[in-house]
Coordinates of C-alpha atoms and ligand atoms in Angstrom, one line a residue:
M1 CA -8.5 -15.4 -4.8
S2 CA -8.4 -17.6 -7.8
N3 CA -11.3 -15.7 -9.4
E4 CA -9.1 -12.6 -9.4
S5 CA -6.5 -13.7 -11.8
D6 CA -7.0 -12.5 -15.3
S7 CA -5.7 -13.8 -18.5
T8 CA -5.4 -10.4 -20.2
R9 CA -2.3 -8.5 -19.6
N10 CA -1.9 -4.8 -18.7
F11 CA 0.9 -2.7 -19.9
I12 CA 3.0 -3.3 -16.8
E13 CA 2.7 -7.0 -17.2
E14 CA 3.7 -6.8 -20.8
F15 CA 6.8 -4.8 -19.6
I16 CA 7.6 -7.5 -17.1
E17 CA 7.2 -10.3 -19.6
D18 CA 9.4 -8.5 -22.1
D19 CA 12.0 -8.4 -19.4
F20 CA 11.6 -12.1 -19.0
R21 CA 12.3 -12.6 -22.7
T22 CA 15.4 -10.4 -22.7
G23 CA 16.7 -11.8 -19.4
K24 CA 16.8 -8.3 -17.8
H25 CA 16.7 -8.6 -14.0
G26 CA 17.5 -12.3 -14.3
G27 CA 13.8 -13.2 -14.6
K28 CA 13.0 -11.8 -11.2
V29 CA 10.1 -9.6 -10.1
I30 CA 10.6 -7.7 -7.0
T31 CA 8.2 -4.8 -6.4
R32 CA 7.5 -2.6 -3.4
F33 CA 4.8 -0.5 -1.9
P34 CA 6.5 2.6 -0.5
P35 CA 4.1 4.7 1.6
E36 CA 5.2 7.8 3.5
P37 CA 3.9 7.3 7.1
N38 CA 2.3 10.7 7.2
G39 CA -1.3 9.6 7.2
Y40 CA -3.6 6.7 6.8
L41 CA -3.9 4.8 3.5
H42 CA -6.8 5.5 1.2
I43 CA -8.5 3.7 -1.6
G44 CA -5.9 5.1 -4.1
H45 CA -3.2 3.4 -2.1
A46 CA -5.2 0.2 -2.3
K47 CA -4.9 0.3 -6.0
S48 CA -1.1 0.5 -5.7
I49 CA -1.0 -2.2 -3.1
C50 CA -3.1 -4.6 -5.2
L51 CA -0.9 -3.8 -8.2
N52 CA 2.4 -4.3 -6.5
F53 CA 1.6 -7.2 -4.4
G54 CA -0.6 -8.7 -7.2
L55 CA 2.4 -8.6 -9.6
A56 CA 4.6 -10.3 -7.1
R57 CA 2.1 -13.0 -6.6
K58 CA 1.4 -13.5 -10.3
Y59 CA 5.1 -13.8 -11.2
N60 CA 6.2 -15.7 -8.1
G61 CA 8.3 -12.7 -6.9
R62 CA 8.0 -10.7 -3.8
C63 CA 6.7 -7.3 -2.7
H64 CA 8.3 -5.2 0.0
L65 CA 6.6 -2.9 2.3
R66 CA 8.9 0.1 2.7
F67 CA 8.2 3.1 4.8
D68 CA 9.5 6.2 3.0
D69 CA 10.3 8.0 6.3
T70 CA 12.6 10.8 5.3
N71 CA 10.6 13.7 6.8
P72 CA 10.6 13.3 10.6
T73 CA 8.4 16.4 11.1
K74 CA 5.3 14.8 9.6
E75 CA 5.6 11.2 10.4
E76 CA 4.2 9.2 13.3
V77 CA 4.3 5.7 14.6
E78 CA 0.5 5.6 14.6
Y79 CA 0.5 5.8 10.8
I80 CA 3.0 3.0 10.5
E81 CA 0.8 0.7 12.6
S82 CA -2.3 1.6 10.6
I83 CA -0.5 1.1 7.3
K84 CA 0.6 -2.4 8.3
E85 CA -2.9 -3.3 9.5
D86 CA -4.5 -2.0 6.3
V87 CA -2.2 -3.9 4.0
R88 CA -2.7 -7.1 5.9
W89 CA -6.5 -6.6 6.0
L90 CA -6.5 -6.2 2.2
G91 CA -5.1 -9.7 2.1
F92 CA -1.4 -9.1 1.4
D93 CA 1.7 -10.3 3.1
W94 CA 5.2 -8.8 2.9
G95 CA 6.7 -11.7 4.8
E96 CA 10.1 -10.7 6.2
H97 CA 10.4 -7.8 3.7
M98 CA 9.4 -4.8 5.7
Y99 CA 11.9 -1.9 5.5
Y100 CA 12.4 1.7 6.3
A101 CA 14.2 4.2 4.1
S102 CA 15.7 5.4 7.4
D103 CA 17.5 2.0 7.6
Y104 CA 19.5 3.3 4.7
F105 CA 20.5 6.7 6.0
D106 CA 24.2 5.6 6.5
R107 CA 24.4 4.2 3.0
L108 CA 22.6 7.2 1.5
Y109 CA 25.1 9.4 3.2
D110 CA 28.0 7.4 1.7
Y111 CA 26.5 7.8 -1.7
A112 CA 26.2 11.5 -1.2
I113 CA 29.9 11.7 -0.3
K114 CA 30.7 9.7 -3.4
L115 CA 28.7 12.2 -5.5
I116 CA 30.6 15.1 -3.9
K117 CA 34.0 13.4 -4.4
D118 CA 33.1 12.8 -8.1
G119 CA 32.2 16.5 -8.5
R120 CA 28.5 15.7 -8.9
A121 CA 27.1 17.4 -5.8
Y122 CA 27.8 20.6 -4.0
V123 CA 26.7 22.5 -0.9
C124 CA 24.6 25.5 -1.9
S125 CA 24.3 28.4 0.6
M126 CA 21.5 30.3 -1.1
T127 CA 18.2 30.8 0.7
S128 CA 15.2 28.8 -0.4
D129 CA 13.7 31.8 -2.1
E130 CA 16.9 32.3 -4.1
I131 CA 17.1 28.7 -5.0
R132 CA 13.5 28.9 -6.3
E133 CA 14.2 32.0 -8.2
Y134 CA 17.4 30.6 -9.8
R135 CA 15.6 27.4 -10.8
G136 CA 13.7 29.2 -13.6
T137 CA 10.4 28.0 -15.1
L138 CA 9.1 25.8 -17.8
T139 CA 9.8 28.6 -20.3
K140 CA 12.8 30.2 -18.6
P141 CA 16.1 28.3 -18.1
G142 CA 17.6 28.3 -14.7
K143 CA 20.7 30.1 -13.5
E144 CA 23.7 28.5 -11.9
S145 CA 24.2 29.0 -8.2
P146 CA 27.2 31.1 -7.2
Y147 CA 28.2 28.1 -5.0
R148 CA 28.1 25.6 -7.8
N149 CA 31.8 25.5 -8.4
R150 CA 33.0 25.0 -4.8
T151 CA 35.9 22.6 -4.6
V152 CA 35.4 19.0 -3.6
E153 CA 37.3 19.7 -0.4
E154 CA 35.2 22.7 0.5
N155 CA 32.0 20.7 -0.2
L156 CA 33.1 17.7 1.8
E157 CA 33.9 20.0 4.7
L158 CA 30.6 22.0 4.5
F159 CA 28.6 18.8 4.2
E160 CA 30.4 17.4 7.2
R161 CA 29.6 20.5 9.2
M162 CA 25.9 20.3 8.0
R163 CA 25.9 16.8 9.4
R164 CA 27.4 17.9 12.7
G165 CA 24.6 20.4 13.2
E166 CA 26.7 23.6 12.7
F167 CA 24.1 25.3 10.5
D168 CA 20.5 26.2 11.1
E169 CA 17.7 24.8 9.1
G170 CA 17.6 26.3 5.6
K171 CA 21.1 27.7 5.7
Q172 CA 22.7 25.0 3.5
V173 CA 21.5 22.3 1.2
L174 CA 23.3 19.6 -0.8
R175 CA 22.4 19.7 -4.4
A176 CA 23.1 17.4 -7.3
K177 CA 25.1 19.1 -10.0
I178 CA 23.3 18.3 -13.2
D179 CA 22.1 20.9 -15.6
M180 CA 20.5 24.3 -14.9
S181 CA 19.4 24.7 -18.5
S182 CA 17.6 21.3 -18.7
G183 CA 14.1 21.3 -20.1
N184 CA 13.2 19.1 -17.2
I185 CA 13.1 21.3 -14.1
N186 CA 13.8 18.2 -11.9
M187 CA 17.2 18.1 -13.4
R188 CA 18.1 21.7 -12.5
D189 CA 20.4 20.8 -9.6
P190 CA 17.8 19.3 -7.4
I191 CA 18.3 19.4 -3.6
I192 CA 19.3 16.0 -2.3
Y193 CA 19.9 16.8 1.4
R194 CA 18.4 19.4 3.7
I195 CA 18.9 20.3 7.3
L196 CA 16.0 19.4 9.7
K197 CA 16.7 19.7 13.4
S198 CA 14.1 17.1 14.3
D199 CA 14.4 13.8 16.0
H200 CA 13.4 10.9 13.9
H201 CA 11.1 8.2 15.2
R202 CA 13.7 5.5 14.3
T203 CA 17.1 7.2 14.2
G204 CA 16.5 9.5 17.1
D205 CA 18.9 12.4 17.2
K206 CA 21.5 10.7 15.1
W207 CA 20.8 12.9 12.1
C208 CA 20.0 16.5 11.5
I209 CA 20.4 16.3 7.7
Y210 CA 17.8 14.2 5.9
P211 CA 17.8 13.0 2.3
M212 CA 15.1 14.1 -0.1
Y213 CA 12.6 11.9 -1.8
D214 CA 14.3 11.8 -5.3
F215 CA 17.6 10.8 -3.8
T216 CA 16.2 8.3 -1.3
H217 CA 13.6 6.5 -3.3
C218 CA 15.7 5.3 -6.2
L219 CA 18.6 4.3 -3.9
S220 CA 16.3 2.4 -1.6
D221 CA 14.9 0.6 -4.6
A222 CA 18.4 -0.3 -5.7
I223 CA 19.5 -1.4 -2.2
E224 CA 16.5 -3.7 -1.9
D225 CA 17.1 -5.2 -5.4
I226 CA 13.7 -4.0 -6.6
T227 CA 13.3 -4.8 -10.3
H228 CA 10.2 -2.8 -11.2
S229 CA 9.6 0.4 -9.3
I230 CA 5.9 1.2 -10.0
C231 CA 4.7 4.7 -9.2
T232 CA 2.0 7.2 -10.3
L233 CA 2.2 9.3 -13.4
E234 CA 3.2 12.6 -11.7
F235 CA 6.6 11.0 -11.3
E236 CA 7.2 10.6 -15.0
N237 CA 9.3 13.7 -15.0
N238 CA 11.3 12.5 -12.1
R239 CA 12.4 9.4 -14.0
P240 CA 15.5 11.0 -15.6
L241 CA 16.6 12.0 -12.1
Y242 CA 15.8 8.5 -10.8
D243 CA 18.1 7.1 -13.5
W244 CA 20.7 9.8 -13.0
V245 CA 21.2 9.2 -9.3
L246 CA 21.5 5.4 -9.8
D247 CA 23.9 5.8 -12.7
K248 CA 26.1 8.3 -10.9
C249 CA 26.1 6.5 -7.7
G250 CA 27.0 3.4 -9.6
T251 CA 24.6 1.0 -7.9
P252 CA 25.1 -2.6 -8.8
N253 CA 21.6 -2.9 -10.1
H254 CA 19.2 -0.5 -11.7
P255 CA 15.5 -0.9 -11.1
Q256 CA 13.1 0.2 -13.9
Q257 CA 10.6 3.0 -12.9
I258 CA 7.2 2.5 -14.5
E259 CA 4.4 5.0 -14.1
F260 CA 0.7 4.3 -14.1
A261 CA -2.4 6.5 -13.7
R262 CA -3.4 7.2 -10.1
L263 CA -6.9 6.4 -9.0
N264 CA -9.3 9.3 -8.6
L265 CA -12.8 8.8 -7.4
N266 CA -15.7 11.2 -7.7
Y267 CA -17.4 12.8 -4.7
T268 CA -14.3 12.5 -2.6
V269 CA -10.8 13.9 -2.1
M270 CA -7.8 11.6 -2.0
S271 CA -4.8 13.7 -0.9
K272 CA -3.5 12.8 2.5
R273 CA -3.0 16.4 3.3
K274 CA -6.6 17.1 2.8
L275 CA -7.8 14.0 4.6
L276 CA -5.6 15.1 7.5
Q277 CA -7.2 18.5 7.5
L278 CA -10.7 16.9 7.7
V279 CA -9.6 14.9 10.7
Q280 CA -7.8 17.8 12.4
E281 CA -10.6 20.2 11.9
G282 CA -13.1 17.7 13.3
R283 CA -15.2 17.6 10.1
V284 CA -15.1 13.8 10.4
C285 CA -14.7 11.8 13.5
G286 CA -11.3 10.4 12.6
W287 CA -9.2 8.8 9.9
D288 CA -11.5 5.8 10.2
D289 CA -14.7 7.7 9.9
P290 CA -17.0 5.6 7.7
R291 CA -17.4 8.5 5.3
M292 CA -13.6 8.7 4.6
P293 CA -12.1 7.1 1.5
T294 CA -9.4 5.6 3.8
I295 CA -9.0 1.8 4.0
S296 CA -9.8 2.0 7.7
G297 CA -12.9 4.1 7.0
L298 CA -14.1 1.7 4.4
R299 CA -13.4 -1.2 6.7
R300 CA -15.4 0.5 9.5
R301 CA -18.1 1.2 7.0
G302 CA -18.5 -2.6 6.3
F303 CA -16.5 -2.9 3.1
T304 CA -14.8 -6.2 2.5
P305 CA -11.3 -6.7 1.3
E306 CA -12.6 -8.9 -1.5
A307 CA -14.8 -6.0 -2.8
I308 CA -11.9 -3.6 -2.8
R309 CA -9.6 -6.0 -4.5
D310 CA -12.3 -6.7 -7.1
F311 CA -12.7 -3.0 -7.6
C312 CA -8.9 -2.5 -8.1
N313 CA -8.9 -5.3 -10.6
R314 CA -11.8 -3.9 -12.6
I315 CA -10.4 -0.4 -12.9
G316 CA -7.2 -1.8 -14.2
V317 CA -4.0 0.1 -14.8
A318 CA -3.9 2.8 -17.4
K319 CA -1.4 5.4 -18.7
R320 CA -3.9 8.2 -18.6
D321 CA -5.6 9.8 -15.6
S322 CA -9.3 9.5 -15.2
I323 CA -12.0 9.7 -12.5
V324 CA -13.7 6.5 -11.5
D325 CA -17.3 6.5 -10.5
Y326 CA -17.9 5.9 -6.9
A327 CA -20.9 3.8 -8.0
L328 CA -18.5 1.2 -9.4
L329 CA -16.9 0.7 -6.0
E330 CA -20.4 0.2 -4.5
H331 CA -21.3 -2.1 -7.3
C332 CA -18.3 -4.4 -6.4
L333 CA -19.3 -4.3 -2.8
R334 CA -22.9 -5.2 -3.5
E335 CA -21.8 -8.1 -5.6
D336 CA -19.6 -9.5 -2.9
L337 CA -22.1 -8.8 0.0
N338 CA -25.0 -10.2 -2.0
R339 CA -23.2 -13.5 -2.2
R340 CA -22.1 -13.6 1.4
A341 CA -24.0 -11.3 3.8
P342 CA -26.3 -13.0 6.3
R343 CA -29.8 -11.7 6.0
V344 CA -31.7 -10.4 9.1
M345 CA -34.7 -8.3 9.7
A346 CA -34.5 -4.8 11.1
V347 CA -36.9 -1.9 11.3
L348 CA -35.4 1.5 11.2
N349 CA -38.5 3.6 11.8
P350 CA -40.9 1.4 13.7
L351 CA -44.7 1.5 13.4
K352 CA -46.6 -0.7 15.9
V353 CA -48.8 -3.4 14.4
I354 CA -51.3 -5.3 16.6
I355 CA -52.8 -8.5 15.2
D356 CA -56.2 -8.5 16.9
N357 CA -57.1 -12.1 16.2
Y358 CA -53.7 -13.6 17.2
P359 CA -53.8 -15.3 20.6
D360 CA -52.5 -13.2 23.5
G361 CA -49.2 -14.6 24.8
L362 CA -48.7 -17.0 21.9
V363 CA -45.2 -17.0 20.4
E364 CA -44.4 -18.9 17.2
E365 CA -41.0 -19.4 15.7
F366 CA -40.5 -19.3 11.9
D367 CA -37.6 -20.5 9.9
A368 CA -35.9 -17.6 8.2
V369 CA -33.5 -18.1 5.3
N370 CA -30.1 -16.8 6.1
N371 CA -29.0 -16.2 2.6
P372 CA -31.0 -17.1 -0.5
E373 CA -27.7 -17.0 -2.5
D374 CA -26.1 -19.6 -0.4
K375 CA -27.9 -22.8 0.6
L376 CA -25.2 -23.8 3.0
A377 CA -25.9 -20.7 5.1
G378 CA -29.1 -22.4 6.4
T379 CA -31.9 -20.9 8.4
R380 CA -32.5 -19.3 11.8
K381 CA -35.5 -19.0 14.0
V382 CA -37.4 -15.7 14.2
S383 CA -40.1 -15.2 16.9
F384 CA -43.6 -14.0 16.0
S385 CA -46.2 -12.5 18.4
K386 CA -49.3 -10.5 18.6
V387 CA -47.5 -7.1 18.7
L388 CA -45.0 -6.4 15.9
Y389 CA -43.2 -3.5 14.3
I390 CA -43.0 -2.7 10.7
E391 CA -41.3 0.1 8.8
Q392 CA -43.4 3.3 8.9
D393 CA -42.7 3.5 5.2
D394 CA -44.5 0.2 4.6
F395 CA -47.8 1.6 5.7
R396 CA -49.9 4.3 3.9
E397 CA -53.3 5.4 5.0
V398 CA -54.0 6.6 1.5
P399 CA -51.8 4.4 -0.8
P400 CA -50.5 5.9 -4.0
K401 CA -51.0 3.9 -7.2
K402 CA -49.0 0.7 -7.3
Y403 CA -48.3 0.8 -3.6
F404 CA -48.4 -2.9 -2.7
R405 CA -47.5 -2.6 0.9
L406 CA -49.8 -2.3 3.9
S407 CA -52.8 0.0 3.7
P408 CA -56.4 -0.1 4.9
G409 CA -58.1 -3.2 3.4
Q410 CA -55.0 -4.4 1.6
E411 CA -53.4 -7.7 2.4
V412 CA -49.6 -8.2 2.6
R413 CA -47.3 -10.9 3.5
L414 CA -45.1 -10.6 6.6
K415 CA -41.9 -12.2 5.4
F416 CA -41.6 -15.9 6.6
A417 CA -44.8 -15.5 8.7
Y418 CA -48.5 -14.8 7.7
Y419 CA -50.7 -12.7 5.5
I420 CA -52.2 -9.8 7.4
K421 CA -54.9 -7.3 6.5
C422 CA -55.3 -3.9 8.0
S423 CA -58.6 -3.4 9.8
E424 CA -58.2 -0.2 11.8
I425 CA -55.7 2.6 12.4
I426 CA -55.1 4.7 15.5
K427 CA -53.7 8.2 15.4
D428 CA -52.3 10.5 18.0
S429 CA -53.5 14.0 18.6
T430 CA -51.3 15.4 15.8
G431 CA -52.9 13.0 13.3
D432 CA -49.9 10.7 12.9
V433 CA -50.7 7.0 12.7
V434 CA -49.3 5.4 15.8
E435 CA -50.8 1.9 15.7
V436 CA -52.2 -0.3 13.0
H437 CA -54.6 -3.0 13.8
C438 CA -54.7 -6.1 11.6
T439 CA -56.1 -9.5 11.3
Y440 CA -54.1 -12.5 10.2
D441 CA -55.0 -15.6 8.2
P442 CA -53.9 -18.7 10.2
A443 CA -54.0 -20.7 7.0
T444 CA -51.1 -18.7 5.5
R445 CA -48.5 -20.0 8.0
G446 CA -45.0 -19.6 6.7
G447 CA -46.2 -16.9 4.3
W448 CA -48.0 -18.9 1.7
S449 CA -51.7 -19.7 1.0
S450 CA -53.0 -22.9 -0.5
D451 CA -56.0 -21.2 -2.2
G452 CA -53.6 -19.5 -4.6
R453 CA -54.6 -16.0 -3.8
K454 CA -52.0 -13.4 -4.5
V455 CA -50.5 -10.8 -2.3
K456 CA -48.3 -8.3 -4.1
G457 CA -46.4 -7.0 -1.2
T458 CA -44.0 -8.7 1.2
I459 CA -42.7 -6.6 4.1
H460 CA -40.3 -7.3 6.9
W461 CA -41.0 -7.0 10.6
V462 CA -39.8 -7.7 14.1
A463 CA -41.8 -8.9 17.1
E464 CA -42.1 -6.9 20.3
N465 CA -40.0 -8.5 23.0
Y466 CA -37.9 -10.3 20.4
A467 CA -36.2 -7.3 19.1
L468 CA -33.2 -5.3 20.2
K469 CA -32.9 -1.5 20.2
A470 CA -30.2 -0.1 18.0
E471 CA -28.8 3.1 16.7
V472 CA -28.3 3.2 12.9
R473 CA -26.0 5.6 11.1
L474 CA -26.9 6.3 7.5
Y475 CA -24.1 7.6 5.4
N476 CA -24.2 9.7 2.2
M477 CA -21.5 11.1 0.1
L478 CA -19.0 13.2 2.0
F479 CA -19.1 15.9 -0.7
T480 CA -21.9 17.3 -2.7
A481 CA -19.7 17.9 -5.8
E482 CA -18.4 15.2 -8.1
N483 CA -15.0 16.9 -8.1
P484 CA -14.7 19.0 -4.9
E485 CA -11.2 20.2 -6.0
S486 CA -12.1 21.5 -9.5
D487 CA -13.6 24.9 -8.6
E488 CA -10.8 27.5 -8.5
N489 CA -12.8 30.0 -6.5
K490 CA -13.8 27.6 -3.8
D491 CA -12.2 25.5 -1.2
Y492 CA -12.9 21.8 -1.4
R493 CA -14.4 22.0 2.1
D494 CA -17.1 24.3 0.8
F495 CA -18.5 21.2 -0.8
L496 CA -18.8 19.1 2.3
N497 CA -22.2 17.4 2.4
P498 CA -24.1 18.6 5.5
K499 CA -26.2 15.5 5.2
S500 CA -23.4 13.0 5.0
L501 CA -24.4 11.4 8.3
E502 CA -27.9 10.9 9.5
I503 CA -28.4 9.1 12.8
I504 CA -31.6 7.2 13.6
N505 CA -32.2 6.1 17.2
N506 CA -34.7 3.6 18.5
C507 CA -34.4 1.2 15.5
L508 CA -35.3 -2.4 16.2
V509 CA -33.3 -5.4 15.0
E510 CA -34.2 -9.0 15.3
K511 CA -32.9 -10.7 18.4
S512 CA -30.5 -13.1 16.6
L513 CA -28.2 -10.1 16.3
M514 CA -27.5 -10.5 20.0
E515 CA -24.7 -12.8 18.9
L516 CA -23.2 -10.4 16.5
N517 CA -20.2 -11.3 14.6
A518 CA -17.8 -8.4 14.7
G519 CA -16.5 -7.7 11.2
V520 CA -19.5 -9.2 9.5
T521 CA -21.7 -7.1 7.3
Y522 CA -25.3 -8.1 7.3
Q523 CA -28.1 -7.4 4.9
F524 CA -31.1 -5.9 6.6
E525 CA -33.9 -7.3 4.4
R526 CA -35.1 -4.7 1.9
L527 CA -33.0 -1.9 3.4
G528 CA -29.4 -2.4 2.5
Y529 CA -26.2 -3.7 4.0
F530 CA -25.3 -2.8 7.6
C531 CA -22.5 -3.7 10.0
P532 CA -21.9 -3.2 13.7
D533 CA -19.7 -0.2 14.2
R534 CA -16.4 -1.6 15.4
V535 CA -15.7 1.4 17.6
D536 CA -19.0 2.4 19.2
S537 CA -21.2 -0.7 19.1
R538 CA -21.5 -2.7 22.4
P539 CA -23.9 -5.5 23.3
D540 CA -26.0 -3.2 25.4
N541 CA -25.8 -0.3 22.9
L542 CA -25.9 -1.6 19.4
V543 CA -24.7 0.8 16.7
F544 CA -24.9 -0.1 13.0
N545 CA -23.4 1.6 10.0
R546 CA -25.2 1.5 6.7
T547 CA -22.5 0.1 4.4
V548 CA -24.4 0.5 1.2
T549 CA -28.0 0.6 0.0
L550 CA -29.5 -2.2 -2.1
R551 CA -30.1 -0.1 -5.2
D552 CA -27.3 -0.4 -7.7
S553 CA -26.9 2.8 -9.7
W554 CA -23.8 1.4 -11.5
I555 CA -25.8 -1.0 -13.7
K556 CA -27.7 2.0 -14.9
I557 CA -24.6 4.1 -15.5
E558 CA -23.0 1.2 -17.4
K559 CA -26.1 0.8 -19.6
T560 CA -26.3 4.5 -20.5
D561 CA -22.6 4.6 -21.3
A562 CA -22.7 1.5 -23.5
Ligands
ATP1 P1 -1.2 11.5 -1.4 O1 -1.2 12.2 -2.6 O2 -2.5 11.0 -1.0 O3 -0.5 12.2 -0.2 P2 1.2 10.0 -1.8 O4 1.5 9.7 -3.2 O5 1.9 11.2 -1.3 O6 -0.4 10.2 -1.7 P3 2.5 7.9 -0.6 O7 2.5 7.4 0.8 O8 3.8 8.4 -1.1 O9 1.4 8.9 -0.8 O10 2.0 6.7 -1.6 C1 2.5 5.4 -1.5 C2 2.3 4.8 -2.9 O11 0.9 4.8 -3.2 C3 3.0 5.5 -3.9 O12 3.7 4.6 -4.8 C4 2.0 6.2 -4.7 O13 2.3 6.4 -6.0 C5 0.8 5.3 -4.5 N1 -0.5 6.1 -4.6 C6 -0.8 7.2 -3.8 N2 -2.0 7.7 -4.2 C7 -2.4 6.9 -5.2 C8 -3.6 6.9 -6.0 N3 -4.6 7.8 -5.9 N4 -3.8 5.9 -6.9 C9 -2.8 5.0 -7.1 N5 -1.7 4.9 -6.4 C10 -1.5 5.9 -5.4
MG2 MG1 4.3 10.4 -2.2

């Protein structure tokens, strides 16, 4: 990953290097990636992962993986496993530093008791509606809860009874006693514990009160000795509360919260709640559907971790929200795949070609270049015979101007093989061309002629009996709108693209793909990048996903923007 280090510094790195100069945090860098295990990770999380693990790597520190598992009703073990797999696949390693916020429930409880004893927290018995009403708005100050001035003893007793399960959900909460007239609504006596009568996947039935995010997160950071707690901009207004909790709890160390702009991508949605909805409503085939912006979806689609890391580096970290063009993500992918993807020939919509003057039964083998970008990738043999298949699109009975592929009387090169010329076409009863008869020039073996005559078109092909049948899945954007969430009168699901998946059966791929490498994305010559589907593809039933087409729209976008 040496090509991924960069000599320019982003604002977070400047922050960290300032801390080195002043000796804050003793010159250490300890970051964390703190997902809530309530869904699969998406490309936005990848940005946070690359940032947090990347900083730890750059400054010889460490990065923790911490599951922020404070809501037992929405969290599942399946999500935890998927998150670990995705972070590893992206190329990062937390070593022994994997934690759960639930590991700290005892200590968090002790901190809550301390706040109560110090007169800084109280049990509030208002309903959630009342609490909301009393909270006020941005323009209206809040009102103090009638329970705000309970004595320490009363609060200790009520909190203990909450813990013992004597109250129903929603009947009591523990609130920090801060300032109901604060301009920052987060500081208006935020709830720090609530009653939830749900078993937790790790602590079982030990607790029926659970700490809230704002209380848990900062204390978990402090417990783990985190130095720089990096989060997205929407938490900027939570920072005073983050600092308040740590100050009042008197933690031995005080991590610095730093906010950066979250990643937004066009033509997709990125909230876990919405992605979950798409899964639950069957609008996609699962969290790892290749159209999903999830890490597992991108992986199944054929993306490489290198491409995703490169993308995260290029978008950088900013202080202001913006929407990144999906084309940039694809551009990074093409750059990586162009360097590395093995080339093969495949025909998605086959048209039969018969070479009339080629000997019956003869089979020749040609050397095909595996990757013109990488000499070490070598060559492979492809078989050639009298009956071949080419792409329907590579033949036109009546060629338009500048059409250099096969048409009556026009000579083309079959890649790696021979020049052929079309002599006759055969149509079915509906008038569709079903067979093209050609002659070949034996002197053009390997695809070159010594007389210097030029052919303008080179097309790919597969030989009958030397090709494997395959299903190919072509993917388009999941949404038809650049920002499916921006229309106030419509639901984002109204913008789902009905053509986001197109399935082609009876495609033919060259026989070398019999020994498929799982997890490898190939270039189908002239068509794009494709990978075997890791869920559905089997040796006797090949299924390929189109990862990305060859045409790069990003270069054009970049030019017009410049
Ligand atoms: P979502 O809004 O998709 O539900 P979240 O913020 O609730 O995401 P968490 O599991 O809490 O999801 O996120 C873990 C970490 O990933 C947090 O530090 C969060 O700031 C970061 N993160 C989440 N979404 C993005 C994004 N789009 N860009 C950058 N970082 C993100
Ligand atoms: Mg969150």
